[in-house]
Coordinates of C-alpha atoms in Angstrom, one line a residue:
Chain A
X685 CA 43.8 78.7 206.9
X686 CA 40.2 79.8 207.1
X687 CA 40.7 82.6 204.7
X688 CA 41.5 80.4 201.7
X689 CA 38.5 78.0 201.9
X690 CA 36.3 79.9 199.4
X691 CA 39.1 80.4 197.0
X692 CA 39.7 76.6 197.0
X693 CA 36.0 76.0 196.5
X694 CA 36.0 78.5 193.6
X695 CA 38.8 76.6 192.0
X696 CA 36.8 73.4 192.2
X697 CA 38.7 71.8 195.1
X698 CA 36.2 69.4 196.4
X699 CA 38.2 68.7 199.5
X700 CA 37.6 72.3 200.7
X701 CA 33.9 71.4 201.3
X702 CA 34.9 69.6 204.5
X703 CA 36.9 72.6 205.7
X704 CA 34.0 74.9 204.7
X705 CA 31.6 72.8 206.8
X706 CA 34.0 72.6 209.7
X707 CA 34.6 76.4 209.6
X708 CA 31.1 77.6 208.9
X709 CA 28.6 74.8 209.5
X710 CA 27.9 75.9 213.1
X711 CA 27.7 79.5 212.0
X712 CA 25.2 78.9 209.2
X713 CA 23.2 76.5 211.4
X714 CA 22.9 79.1 214.1
X715 CA 21.9 81.8 211.7
X716 CA 19.3 79.6 210.2
X717 CA 17.9 78.3 213.5
X718 CA 17.3 81.9 214.5
X719 CA 15.1 82.5 211.5
X720 CA 13.5 79.1 210.8
X721 CA 10.4 77.8 212.5
X722 CA 11.2 74.1 212.4
X723 CA 14.0 71.6 211.7
X724 CA 12.8 70.6 208.3
X725 CA 12.7 74.2 207.1
X726 CA 16.1 74.8 208.7
X727 CA 17.7 71.8 207.0
X728 CA 16.4 72.9 203.6
X729 CA 17.7 76.4 204.2
X730 CA 21.1 75.2 205.2
X731 CA 21.5 73.0 202.1
X732 CA 20.5 75.9 199.9
X733 CA 22.9 78.2 201.6
X734 CA 25.8 76.0 201.2
X735 CA 25.1 75.6 197.5
X736 CA 24.9 79.4 197.3
X737 CA 28.2 79.7 199.1
X738 CA 29.9 77.4 196.6
X739 CA 28.3 79.2 193.6
X740 CA 29.4 82.6 195.0
X741 CA 32.8 81.6 196.3
X742 CA 34.6 83.2 193.3
X743 CA 33.1 86.6 194.3
X744 CA 34.7 86.6 197.7
X745 CA 37.2 89.5 198.0
X746 CA 39.4 89.2 201.1
X747 CA 40.3 92.8 200.8
X748 CA 36.7 93.8 201.4
X749 CA 35.6 91.5 204.3
X750 CA 36.4 88.3 206.1
X751 CA 35.2 85.0 204.8
X752 CA 33.0 84.7 207.9
X753 CA 31.1 87.9 207.0
X754 CA 30.8 86.9 203.4
X755 CA 29.4 83.6 204.3
X756 CA 26.9 85.2 206.7
X757 CA 25.9 87.6 203.9
X758 CA 25.1 84.7 201.5
X759 CA 23.2 83.0 204.3
X760 CA 21.2 86.2 204.9
X761 CA 20.3 86.6 201.3
X762 CA 18.9 83.1 201.1
X763 CA 17.0 83.5 204.4
X764 CA 15.4 86.8 203.4
X765 CA 14.4 85.2 200.1
X766 CA 12.8 82.3 201.9
X767 CA 11.0 84.5 204.4
X768 CA 9.7 86.7 201.6
X769 CA 8.5 83.7 199.6
X770 CA 6.7 82.0 202.4
X771 CA 5.6 85.2 204.1
X772 CA 6.4 83.6 207.4
X773 CA 7.1 85.3 210.7
X774 CA 10.0 84.3 212.9
X775 CA 9.3 83.1 216.3
X776 CA 9.2 85.5 219.2
X777 CA 8.1 85.0 222.7
X778 CA 6.2 88.2 223.4
X779 CA 5.7 91.7 222.3
X780 CA 7.8 92.7 225.3
X781 CA 10.7 90.8 223.8
X782 CA 10.2 92.5 220.5
X783 CA 10.2 96.0 221.8
X784 CA 12.9 95.5 224.4
X785 CA 16.1 97.5 223.8
X786 CA 18.6 95.1 222.2
X787 CA 21.5 94.0 224.3
X788 CA 25.0 95.3 223.6
X789 CA 25.9 92.0 222.1
X790 CA 28.1 89.3 223.5
X791 CA 31.4 89.9 225.1
X792 CA 33.4 91.4 222.2
X793 CA 36.3 89.1 222.8
X794 CA 34.1 86.1 222.0
X795 CA 32.6 87.5 218.8
X796 CA 32.9 85.7 215.6
X797 CA 35.0 88.0 213.5
X798 CA 36.5 91.4 213.5
X799 CA 33.5 92.9 211.5
X800 CA 31.1 91.5 214.1
X801 CA 33.1 93.3 216.8
X802 CA 33.1 96.5 214.9
X803 CA 29.4 96.2 214.0
X804 CA 28.6 95.8 217.7
X805 CA 30.6 99.0 218.4
X806 CA 28.9 100.8 215.6
X807 CA 25.4 99.7 216.8
X808 CA 26.1 101.3 220.2
X809 CA 26.7 104.6 218.5
X810 CA 23.4 104.6 216.6
X811 CA 20.3 106.4 217.7
X812 CA 18.2 104.1 219.9
X813 CA 15.4 103.8 217.3
X814 CA 17.8 103.0 214.5
X815 CA 19.5 100.4 216.7
X816 CA 16.1 98.9 217.6
X817 CA 14.9 98.7 214.0
X818 CA 18.2 97.1 212.8
X819 CA 18.1 94.6 215.7
X820 CA 14.5 93.6 215.0
X821 CA 15.0 93.3 211.2
X822 CA 18.5 91.9 210.9
X823 CA 18.9 89.9 214.1
X824 CA 15.3 88.9 214.7
X825 CA 14.1 88.8 211.1
X826 CA 10.9 90.9 211.3
X827 CA 9.4 92.6 208.3
X828 CA 9.2 96.4 208.1
X829 CA 5.4 96.1 208.6
X830 CA 5.7 94.0 211.7
X831 CA 8.2 96.4 213.1
X832 CA 6.0 99.4 212.3
X833 CA 3.1 97.7 214.0
X834 CA 5.0 96.8 217.1
X835 CA 6.8 100.1 217.5
X836 CA 3.8 102.1 216.3
X837 CA 5.9 103.9 213.8
X838 CA 5.0 104.8 210.2
X839 CA 6.3 102.3 207.7
X840 CA 8.5 105.0 206.0
X841 CA 10.1 105.9 209.3
X842 CA 11.0 102.3 209.9
X843 CA 12.6 102.1 206.5
X844 CA 14.5 105.3 207.0
X845 CA 15.8 104.3 210.4
X846 CA 17.0 101.0 208.9
X847 CA 18.7 102.7 205.9
X848 CA 20.4 105.4 207.9
X849 CA 21.5 103.1 210.7
X850 CA 22.9 100.5 208.3
X851 CA 24.7 103.2 206.3
X852 CA 26.4 104.3 209.5
X853 CA 27.4 100.8 210.4
X854 CA 28.9 100.4 206.9
X855 CA 30.8 103.6 207.2
X856 CA 32.1 102.5 210.7
X857 CA 33.3 99.2 209.2
X858 CA 35.2 101.1 206.5
X859 CA 33.2 99.5 203.8
X860 CA 32.8 102.8 202.0
X861 CA 30.1 105.3 201.4
X862 CA 29.5 105.8 197.8
X863 CA 29.4 109.2 196.0
X864 CA 25.8 108.6 195.2
X865 CA 24.9 108.1 198.9
X866 CA 26.8 111.3 199.8
X867 CA 25.1 113.3 197.1
X868 CA 21.7 112.0 198.3
X869 CA 22.5 112.9 201.9
X870 CA 23.3 116.5 201.0
Chain B
X1096 CA 18.1 110.9 186.7
X1097 CA 16.4 113.0 189.2
X1098 CA 17.2 113.4 192.9
X1099 CA 14.0 111.7 193.7
X1100 CA 15.0 108.7 191.6
X1101 CA 18.3 108.6 193.2
X1102 CA 16.8 108.8 196.7
X1103 CA 14.3 106.0 195.7
X1104 CA 17.1 103.8 194.4
X1105 CA 19.1 104.2 197.6
X1106 CA 16.0 103.4 199.7
X1107 CA 15.3 100.3 197.6
X1108 CA 18.9 99.1 198.0
X1109 CA 18.6 99.4 201.8
X1110 CA 15.2 97.8 201.9
X1111 CA 16.4 94.9 199.8
X1112 CA 19.3 94.4 202.2
X1113 CA 17.4 94.7 205.4
X1114 CA 13.9 93.4 204.6
X1115 CA 13.9 92.0 201.1
X1116 CA 11.7 93.4 198.3
X1117 CA 8.2 92.4 197.2
X1118 CA 7.4 91.8 193.5
X1119 CA 6.3 95.4 192.9
X1120 CA 9.5 96.8 194.4
X1121 CA 11.6 94.3 192.5
X1122 CA 10.1 95.6 189.2
X1123 CA 10.7 99.1 190.3
X1124 CA 14.3 98.3 191.2
X1125 CA 14.7 96.6 187.9
X1126 CA 13.8 99.8 186.0
X1127 CA 16.0 102.1 188.2
X1128 CA 19.1 100.0 188.2
X1129 CA 19.8 100.8 184.6
X1130 CA 20.6 104.3 185.7
X1131 CA 23.0 103.2 188.3
X1132 CA 25.2 100.5 186.7
X1133 CA 28.1 101.1 189.2
X1134 CA 25.8 100.0 192.0
X1135 CA 24.8 96.7 190.6
X1136 CA 27.6 94.8 192.3
X1137 CA 27.9 96.8 195.4
X1138 CA 27.6 94.4 198.3
X1139 CA 28.9 96.7 201.1
X1140 CA 25.4 97.3 202.6
X1141 CA 24.8 93.5 202.6
X1142 CA 28.2 93.0 204.3
X1143 CA 27.4 95.6 206.9
X1144 CA 24.0 93.8 207.6
X1145 CA 25.7 90.5 207.8
X1146 CA 28.2 91.9 210.4
X1147 CA 25.3 93.3 212.4
X1148 CA 23.7 89.8 212.4
X1149 CA 27.0 88.2 213.5
X1150 CA 27.5 90.7 216.3
X1151 CA 24.4 89.2 218.1
X1152 CA 25.1 85.6 217.1
X1153 CA 26.2 82.9 219.5
X1154 CA 27.2 79.7 217.8
X1155 CA 26.0 77.2 220.3
X1156 CA 25.8 74.0 218.3
X1157 CA 27.5 72.3 215.4
X1158 CA 25.8 71.4 212.2
X1159 CA 23.8 68.1 212.9
X1160 CA 25.7 65.1 211.6
X1161 CA 22.8 63.9 209.3
X1162 CA 22.6 67.3 207.7
X1163 CA 26.3 67.3 207.2
X1164 CA 26.1 64.0 205.4
X1165 CA 23.3 65.4 203.1
X1166 CA 25.4 68.4 202.3
X1167 CA 28.4 66.2 201.4
X1168 CA 26.1 64.3 199.0
X1169 CA 25.0 67.6 197.5
X1170 CA 28.6 68.7 197.2
X1171 CA 29.4 65.5 195.3
X1172 CA 26.7 66.2 192.8
X1173 CA 27.6 69.9 192.5
X1174 CA 31.3 69.3 191.9
X1175 CA 30.6 66.5 189.5
X1176 CA 28.5 68.9 187.5
X1177 CA 31.3 71.4 187.5
X1178 CA 33.8 68.9 186.3
X1179 CA 31.4 67.8 183.6
X1180 CA 31.0 71.5 182.4
X1181 CA 34.1 73.4 183.5
X1182 CA 32.8 76.6 182.0
X1183 CA 30.4 76.9 184.9
X1184 CA 33.4 77.7 187.2
X1185 CA 33.9 81.1 185.6
X1186 CA 30.2 81.9 185.2
X1187 CA 29.1 84.9 187.1
X1188 CA 27.0 83.7 189.9
X1189 CA 23.4 84.5 189.7
X1190 CA 21.6 85.2 192.9
X1191 CA 18.0 85.6 192.1
X1192 CA 16.1 88.7 192.9
X1193 CA 19.0 90.6 194.5
X1194 CA 19.8 94.0 193.3
X1195 CA 23.4 93.6 194.0
X1196 CA 23.7 90.7 191.7
X1197 CA 21.8 91.9 188.7
X1198 CA 24.9 92.5 186.8
X1199 CA 24.7 89.0 185.4
X1200 CA 21.2 89.5 184.1
X1201 CA 22.2 92.9 182.7
X1202 CA 25.2 91.3 180.9
X1203 CA 22.9 88.6 179.5
X1204 CA 20.5 91.3 178.3
X1205 CA 23.3 93.1 176.6
X1206 CA 24.3 90.0 174.7
X1207 CA 20.7 89.2 173.8
X1208 CA 19.8 92.7 172.7
X1209 CA 22.9 93.5 170.6
X1210 CA 21.9 95.1 167.3
X1211 CA 21.3 92.5 164.6
X1212 CA 23.3 92.5 161.4
X1213 CA 21.7 93.4 158.2
X1214 CA 21.5 90.8 155.3
X1215 CA 24.1 92.8 153.4
X1216 CA 26.5 92.5 156.2
X1217 CA 26.0 88.7 156.2
X1218 CA 26.6 88.7 152.5
X1219 CA 29.9 90.4 153.0
X1220 CA 30.9 87.9 155.6
X1221 CA 29.9 85.0 153.3
X1222 CA 32.2 86.3 150.6
X1223 CA 35.0 86.7 153.0
X1224 CA 34.5 83.1 154.3
X1225 CA 34.5 81.8 150.7
X1226 CA 37.7 83.6 150.0
X1227 CA 39.4 82.1 153.0
X1228 CA 38.3 78.6 152.0
X1229 CA 39.6 79.1 148.5
X1230 CA 42.9 80.4 149.8
X1231 CA 43.3 77.5 152.1
X1232 CA 42.6 75.0 149.3
X1233 CA 45.1 76.7 147.1
X1234 CA 47.8 76.5 149.8
X1235 CA 47.2 72.9 150.5
X1236 CA 47.2 71.8 146.9
X1237 CA 50.3 73.7 145.9
X1238 CA 52.5 72.5 148.8
X1239 CA 55.0 69.8 147.9
X1240 CA 54.4 67.9 151.0
X1241 CA 50.8 67.6 152.0
X1242 CA 51.5 66.0 155.3
X1243 CA 50.4 68.5 157.9
X1244 CA 53.4 70.0 159.6
X1245 CA 53.5 69.8 163.3
X1246 CA 53.8 73.3 164.7
X1247 CA 56.1 73.2 167.6
X1248 CA 55.5 75.8 170.1
X1249 CA 57.5 76.2 173.3
X1250 CA 55.5 74.6 176.0
X1251 CA 56.0 74.2 179.7
X1252 CA 55.5 70.7 180.8
X1253 CA 54.0 70.7 184.2
X1254 CA 54.4 67.4 185.9
X1255 CA 51.7 66.9 188.5
X1256 CA 53.1 66.0 191.9
X1257 CA 53.1 62.2 192.3
X1258 CA 50.0 60.9 194.1
X1259 CA 51.1 59.2 197.3
X1260 CA 49.8 55.8 198.0
X1261 CA 47.7 55.3 201.1
X1262 CA 50.6 53.6 202.8
X1263 CA 52.8 56.6 202.0
X1264 CA 50.1 59.0 203.2
X1265 CA 49.8 57.1 206.5
X1266 CA 53.6 57.1 206.9
X1267 CA 53.8 60.8 206.1
X1268 CA 51.1 61.6 208.7
X1269 CA 52.9 59.6 211.3
X1270 CA 56.2 61.3 210.7
X1271 CA 55.2 64.8 209.9
X1272 CA 52.2 65.6 212.2
X1273 CA 53.5 66.8 215.5
X1274 CA 50.7 65.2 217.5
X1275 CA 50.4 62.0 215.5
X1276 CA 49.8 58.9 217.6
X1277 CA 49.8 55.2 216.7
X1278 CA 47.6 52.9 218.7
X1279 CA 47.0 49.2 218.3
X1280 CA 43.6 48.1 217.2
X1281 CA 42.1 45.3 219.1
X1282 CA 39.0 43.2 218.6
X1283 CA 36.7 43.6 221.6
X1284 CA 35.7 40.0 221.4
X1285 CA 39.3 38.8 221.3
X1286 CA 39.0 37.4 217.8
X1287 CA 42.7 37.1 217.4
X1288 CA 42.7 37.1 213.6
X1289 CA 41.8 40.9 213.5
X1290 CA 44.9 43.0 214.2
X1291 CA 46.0 46.4 213.1
X1292 CA 46.7 49.9 214.2
X1293 CA 45.4 53.4 214.0
X1294 CA 47.4 56.5 213.2
X1295 CA 45.6 59.7 214.1
X1296 CA 46.5 63.4 214.2
X1297 CA 44.1 65.7 215.9
X1298 CA 45.9 68.8 214.5
X1299 CA 45.4 67.5 211.0
X1300 CA 42.0 66.0 211.8
X1301 CA 42.8 62.9 209.9
X1302 CA 44.0 59.4 210.4
X1303 CA 44.5 55.9 208.9
X1304 CA 43.3 52.6 210.2
X1305 CA 45.3 49.5 209.2
X1306 CA 43.7 46.1 209.5
X1307 CA 44.8 42.6 208.9
X1308 CA 42.4 39.8 208.5
X1309 CA 39.2 41.8 208.8
X1310 CA 36.6 39.5 207.4
X1311 CA 35.4 40.1 203.8
X1312 CA 32.0 41.7 203.8
X1313 CA 29.1 41.4 201.4
X1314 CA 28.8 45.1 200.3
X1315 CA 25.2 44.5 199.2
X1316 CA 24.2 43.5 202.7
X1317 CA 26.5 45.4 205.0
X1318 CA 29.5 47.7 205.3
X1319 CA 32.1 48.6 207.8
X1320 CA 31.9 52.0 209.4
X1321 CA 34.5 53.9 211.4
X1322 CA 33.6 55.9 214.4
X1323 CA 35.5 58.4 216.5
X1324 CA 34.5 58.6 220.1
X1325 CA 35.0 62.2 221.3
X1326 CA 35.0 63.1 224.9
X1327 CA 33.0 66.2 224.1
X1328 CA 30.3 64.3 222.3
X1329 CA 27.6 62.1 223.7
X1330 CA 29.1 58.5 223.9
X1331 CA 26.0 57.2 222.1
X1332 CA 26.6 59.4 219.1
X1333 CA 30.2 59.1 218.1
X1334 CA 31.5 60.9 215.0
X1335 CA 31.3 59.0 211.8
X1336 CA 34.8 58.4 210.2
X1337 CA 33.5 57.0 206.9
X1338 CA 32.5 53.6 205.5
X1339 CA 34.5 50.9 203.8
X1340 CA 34.3 47.4 202.4
X1341 CA 36.8 44.6 202.6
X1342 CA 37.1 42.6 199.3
X1343 CA 39.8 40.2 200.3
X1344 CA 41.6 38.9 203.4
X1345 CA 44.9 40.6 204.0
X1346 CA 46.2 44.0 205.1
X1347 CA 44.2 47.1 204.3
X1348 CA 44.6 50.7 205.2
X1349 CA 41.5 53.0 205.2
X1350 CA 41.5 56.7 205.8
X1351 CA 39.5 58.0 208.7
X1352 CA 37.4 60.9 207.4
X1353 CA 35.8 62.6 210.4
X1354 CA 32.5 64.1 209.4
X1355 CA 32.6 66.6 212.3
X1356 CA 35.6 68.3 214.0
X1357 CA 37.1 66.0 216.5
X1358 CA 38.1 67.8 219.7
X1359 CA 39.1 65.2 222.3
X1360 CA 39.3 61.8 220.6
X1361 CA 39.0 58.9 223.1
X1362 CA 38.7 55.9 220.9
X1363 CA 38.1 54.8 217.3
X1364 CA 35.8 51.9 216.6
X1365 CA 34.7 49.9 213.6
X1366 CA 31.2 48.6 213.5
X1367 CA 29.2 46.6 210.9
X1368 CA 26.3 48.6 209.5
X1369 CA 23.8 48.5 206.7
X1370 CA 25.2 49.4 203.2
X1371 CA 26.0 53.1 203.0
X1372 CA 26.5 53.4 206.7
X1373 CA 24.3 55.0 209.3
X1374 CA 24.1 58.4 211.1
X1375 CA 23.7 56.9 214.5
X1376 CA 25.0 53.4 215.2
X1377 CA 23.4 50.9 217.5
X1378 CA 26.9 49.6 218.1
X1379 CA 25.6 46.1 218.0
X1380 CA 28.5 44.7 216.1
X1381 CA 31.9 46.3 217.0
X1382 CA 34.7 44.5 215.2
X1383 CA 37.7 46.6 216.1
X1384 CA 38.6 49.2 218.7
X1385 CA 41.5 51.5 219.4
X1386 CA 41.7 53.4 222.6
X1387 CA 43.6 56.7 222.3

């Protein structure tokens, strides 16, 4: 049933909103709480994200990804946009936390969707520095400059690790690797 | 397009996905994207990043009830706007400042920058239009019967499925949902005049409450609100099931619209609250109760 919610929303079915909130409310809230400093900010972000989800519902392609991943992608876009506009830093307890090697993720059986399980596997196969940069940026929400400062890496190296690591995750997920990317890699 | 440009474009795509771009980078991306039209709608990197984010995510809590209510209100406005202007439904979504979604802007640019017609072309069109008008006039005035003829084209008549009444919906839920239960509603203060029952299906996450002789309320001052007491929730914060008003004495059936997923329903209660309902009830005035 979960896979048809966005299609129903795209067709203007208002009753799908409740299903959408039931299915993805907790997910979006958890993603937002991870990146938002306070409840007011978080509430604003969640409302914006759900509007974005409704607006983009027609673009969802079930052959490409699960609804869960698509929803998380829309949420990330909005959160990145908000972080960039406000130039805020996400909360973190200490530098030690920041530079710690990321965990291997939760028990895979408990993970949210198949892409999340696959992404966890893909992350394990990355070089440690690629994994760390992706964890700090995508999971923790740090900017490239903050990561460069914390890891004492040149900015360009941070960006390169992020790009190569993410390209590998994408390939592992079977999301394709374009000709352009292949050409550039040669 | 040089290799350097290609490399830079790929890096900007990745940067956008992982970190977001600053204004300068956005402008740079705007220039480069024209050379890579096939990439404008590629969201695969973003999906990969989302999957990485999900791989480390633990959904520990539900969306707060008050926020959920706000989003429902936003949804009302959003879908009303869509209904008012149905064209919006097919409009390519515009996600600001995202490389992957710049196709819309590009499309708009194409429309706006289409080569303009010369005055001579317009003159030609004007002659053509005038000729069409003249032809139409001639046809109309030379026809024996000037009554417009109805053009009958084969059409498929689609009869919408009949909308069930709320009584029928209640009956349908009771007979079709495998876990549907029917429980008598009682008044906690033993006011005998209020009677009724509740039909609830946890699988369907919906139900109907039927009342007889619930007092008429002044909607300007107060409203009735349904609550679902869930074993997995704090007893002080039951799940709202919606608000309703009673206009006349008699039997009424109201749908129970749970605002949060109901896991282990224990009881359904009706309280009197301020107009519009409340997020958390003080439960000062409970007028009906059904223990599941």
